[in-house]
Amino acid sequence: MDCIFCKIINKEIPSTIVWESDSVLAFKDVAPAAPVHVLVIPKKHITDITSITGEDKEIVWEIHEAIKKIASQLELGDGFRVVVNCGADGGQTVGHLHYHILGGRKLQWPPG
Ligand code: 5GP
Ligand code: ZN
């Protein structure tokens, strides 16, 4: 499958990994939008947040566990943001479900 995040999972494309388990991978975004910008993805190819099914309950929980651990590891105790873009209008450019962790500075709200 021609998916860049599956290639990152398979180590065909290099990335800076910050956390990994059997089912979840987290790596630094190549074009960071904040001092900390990490992408957390399921190793299973899921296209977007609307494609998640009951079969994926464990994976969704593990992603949230990973986010908690990464926030602690990267010392985001003052706060951070988790973003899941979906579809063209949502700004999704890679068709493999990913959670952005953004932090390390005061973030503006609402986003543009
Ligand atoms: P989206 O716009 O789909 O929500 O987010 C995709 C993110 O993936 C973008 O922030 C982009 O910088 C990042 N990205 C795209 N290609 C690569 C890559 O090859 N390596 C890494 N580390 N990040 C990537
Ligand atoms: Zn994929």
Short mmCIF file of C-alpha atoms and ligand atoms in Angstrom, two decimals:
data_model
loop_
_atom_site.label_atom_id
_atom_site.label_comp_id
_atom_site.label_asym_id
_atom_site.label_seq_id
_atom_site.Cartn_x
_atom_site.Cartn_y
_atom_site.Cartn_z
CA MET A 1 0.00 0.00 0.00
CA ASP A 2 1.31 3.42 -0.92
CA CYS A 3 0.98 5.05 2.50
CA ILE A 4 3.86 7.11 3.87
CA PHE A 5 2.97 6.39 7.48
CA CYS A 6 2.86 2.63 6.82
CA LYS A 7 6.34 3.08 5.30
CA ILE A 8 7.47 4.89 8.45
CA ILE A 9 6.05 2.00 10.54
CA ASN A 10 7.96 -0.48 8.35
CA LYS A 11 11.12 1.68 8.69
CA GLU A 12 11.23 2.14 4.90
CA ILE A 13 11.15 5.90 5.58
CA PRO A 14 13.31 7.12 8.50
CA SER A 15 11.72 9.01 11.38
CA THR A 16 12.64 10.15 14.86
CA ILE A 17 10.69 7.76 17.05
CA VAL A 18 9.72 8.99 20.49
CA TRP A 19 7.56 6.04 21.62
CA GLU A 20 6.72 2.61 20.25
CA SER A 21 4.64 -0.40 21.26
CA ASP A 22 3.35 -3.44 19.37
CA SER A 23 0.37 -1.49 18.06
CA VAL A 24 1.29 2.22 18.27
CA LEU A 25 4.14 4.37 16.95
CA ALA A 26 4.93 8.00 17.83
CA PHE A 27 7.48 10.06 15.93
CA LYS A 28 8.44 13.70 15.45
CA ASP A 29 6.58 15.62 12.75
CA VAL A 30 8.96 16.50 9.90
CA ALA A 31 7.56 20.06 9.73
CA PRO A 32 6.94 21.01 13.37
CA ALA A 33 4.23 23.60 14.06
CA ALA A 34 5.31 23.98 17.71
CA PRO A 35 8.47 23.27 19.76
CA VAL A 36 6.99 19.82 20.46
CA HIS A 37 5.14 18.25 17.54
CA VAL A 38 4.71 14.50 17.66
CA LEU A 39 2.46 12.26 15.57
CA VAL A 40 0.90 9.22 17.24
CA ILE A 41 -0.38 6.57 14.86
CA PRO A 42 -1.82 3.06 15.00
CA LYS A 43 0.40 0.47 13.31
CA LYS A 44 -2.79 -0.88 11.75
CA HIS A 45 -3.68 1.17 8.68
CA ILE A 46 -6.86 3.09 9.57
CA THR A 47 -7.67 5.85 7.09
CA ASP A 48 -9.20 8.46 9.38
CA ILE A 49 -11.17 8.96 12.59
CA THR A 50 -14.43 8.02 10.85
CA SER A 51 -12.96 4.62 9.90
CA ILE A 52 -12.47 3.49 13.51
CA THR A 53 -14.70 0.52 14.47
CA GLY A 54 -15.43 -1.42 17.64
CA GLU A 55 -12.58 -3.76 16.68
CA ASP A 56 -10.20 -0.85 17.25
CA LYS A 57 -11.22 -0.09 20.86
CA GLU A 58 -7.95 -1.43 22.27
CA ILE A 59 -5.88 0.55 19.76
CA VAL A 60 -7.73 3.79 20.53
CA TRP A 61 -7.13 3.25 24.24
CA GLU A 62 -3.44 2.50 23.59
CA ILE A 63 -3.09 5.70 21.56
CA HIS A 64 -4.46 7.64 24.52
CA GLU A 65 -2.09 5.84 26.89
CA ALA A 66 0.78 6.71 24.54
CA ILE A 67 -0.25 10.38 24.48
CA LYS A 68 -0.22 10.46 28.29
CA LYS A 69 3.23 8.84 28.47
CA ILE A 70 4.71 11.05 25.74
CA ALA A 71 3.33 14.21 27.41
CA SER A 72 5.08 13.16 30.60
CA GLN A 73 8.30 12.11 28.81
CA LEU A 74 8.48 15.41 26.92
CA GLU A 75 7.61 17.43 30.04
CA LEU A 76 4.39 18.98 28.75
CA GLY A 77 3.06 19.49 32.27
CA ASP A 78 1.95 23.07 31.47
CA GLY A 79 -0.42 21.71 28.84
CA PHE A 80 -0.56 20.58 25.27
CA ARG A 81 -3.02 20.04 22.42
CA VAL A 82 -4.10 16.88 20.60
CA VAL A 83 -5.43 17.38 17.06
CA VAL A 84 -6.94 14.86 14.66
CA ASN A 85 -7.54 16.36 11.23
CA CYS A 86 -10.13 14.56 9.11
CA GLY A 87 -10.75 14.92 5.39
CA ALA A 88 -9.93 17.75 3.01
CA ASP A 89 -11.72 20.53 4.90
CA GLY A 90 -10.22 19.28 8.17
CA GLY A 91 -6.73 19.65 6.71
CA GLN A 92 -5.86 15.95 6.59
CA THR A 93 -3.02 15.42 4.12
CA VAL A 94 -1.98 11.86 5.04
CA GLY A 95 -4.65 9.15 4.81
CA HIS A 96 -3.50 7.16 7.84
CA LEU A 97 -5.10 8.08 11.17
CA HIS A 98 -2.77 10.26 13.23
CA TYR A 99 -3.00 12.28 16.42
CA HIS A 100 -0.88 15.44 16.53
CA ILE A 101 0.57 16.30 19.95
CA LEU A 102 1.46 19.99 19.99
CA GLY A 103 3.10 21.79 22.88
CA GLY A 104 6.09 23.60 24.29
CA ARG A 105 4.53 27.04 23.85
CA LYS A 106 1.21 28.80 24.56
CA LEU A 107 -1.15 27.72 21.78
CA GLN A 108 -3.80 29.99 20.29
CA TRP A 109 -7.49 29.10 20.20
CA PRO A 110 -9.51 28.84 18.01
CA PRO A 111 -7.28 27.56 15.19
CA GLY A 112 -7.63 29.06 11.73
P1 5GP B 1 -2.24 16.18 8.53
O1 5GP B 1 -2.08 17.45 7.74
O2 5GP B 1 -2.63 15.01 7.63
O3 5GP B 1 -3.12 16.28 9.73
O4 5GP B 1 -0.82 15.86 9.12
C1 5GP B 1 0.18 15.18 8.43
C2 5GP B 1 1.48 15.54 9.09
O5 5GP B 1 2.45 14.62 8.67
C3 5GP B 1 1.99 16.93 8.73
O6 5GP B 1 2.12 17.72 9.92
C4 5GP B 1 3.34 16.66 8.05
O7 5GP B 1 4.33 17.60 8.40
C5 5GP B 1 3.68 15.28 8.55
N1 5GP B 1 4.47 14.48 7.63
C6 5GP B 1 4.23 14.29 6.30
N2 5GP B 1 5.15 13.47 5.77
C7 5GP B 1 6.00 13.13 6.79
C8 5GP B 1 7.16 12.31 6.86
O8 5GP B 1 7.61 11.70 5.88
N3 5GP B 1 7.77 12.20 8.06
C9 5GP B 1 7.29 12.83 9.19
N4 5GP B 1 7.97 12.66 10.32
N5 5GP B 1 6.19 13.62 9.15
C10 5GP B 1 5.56 13.77 7.97
ZN ZN B 2 -0.98 3.52 6.37
#
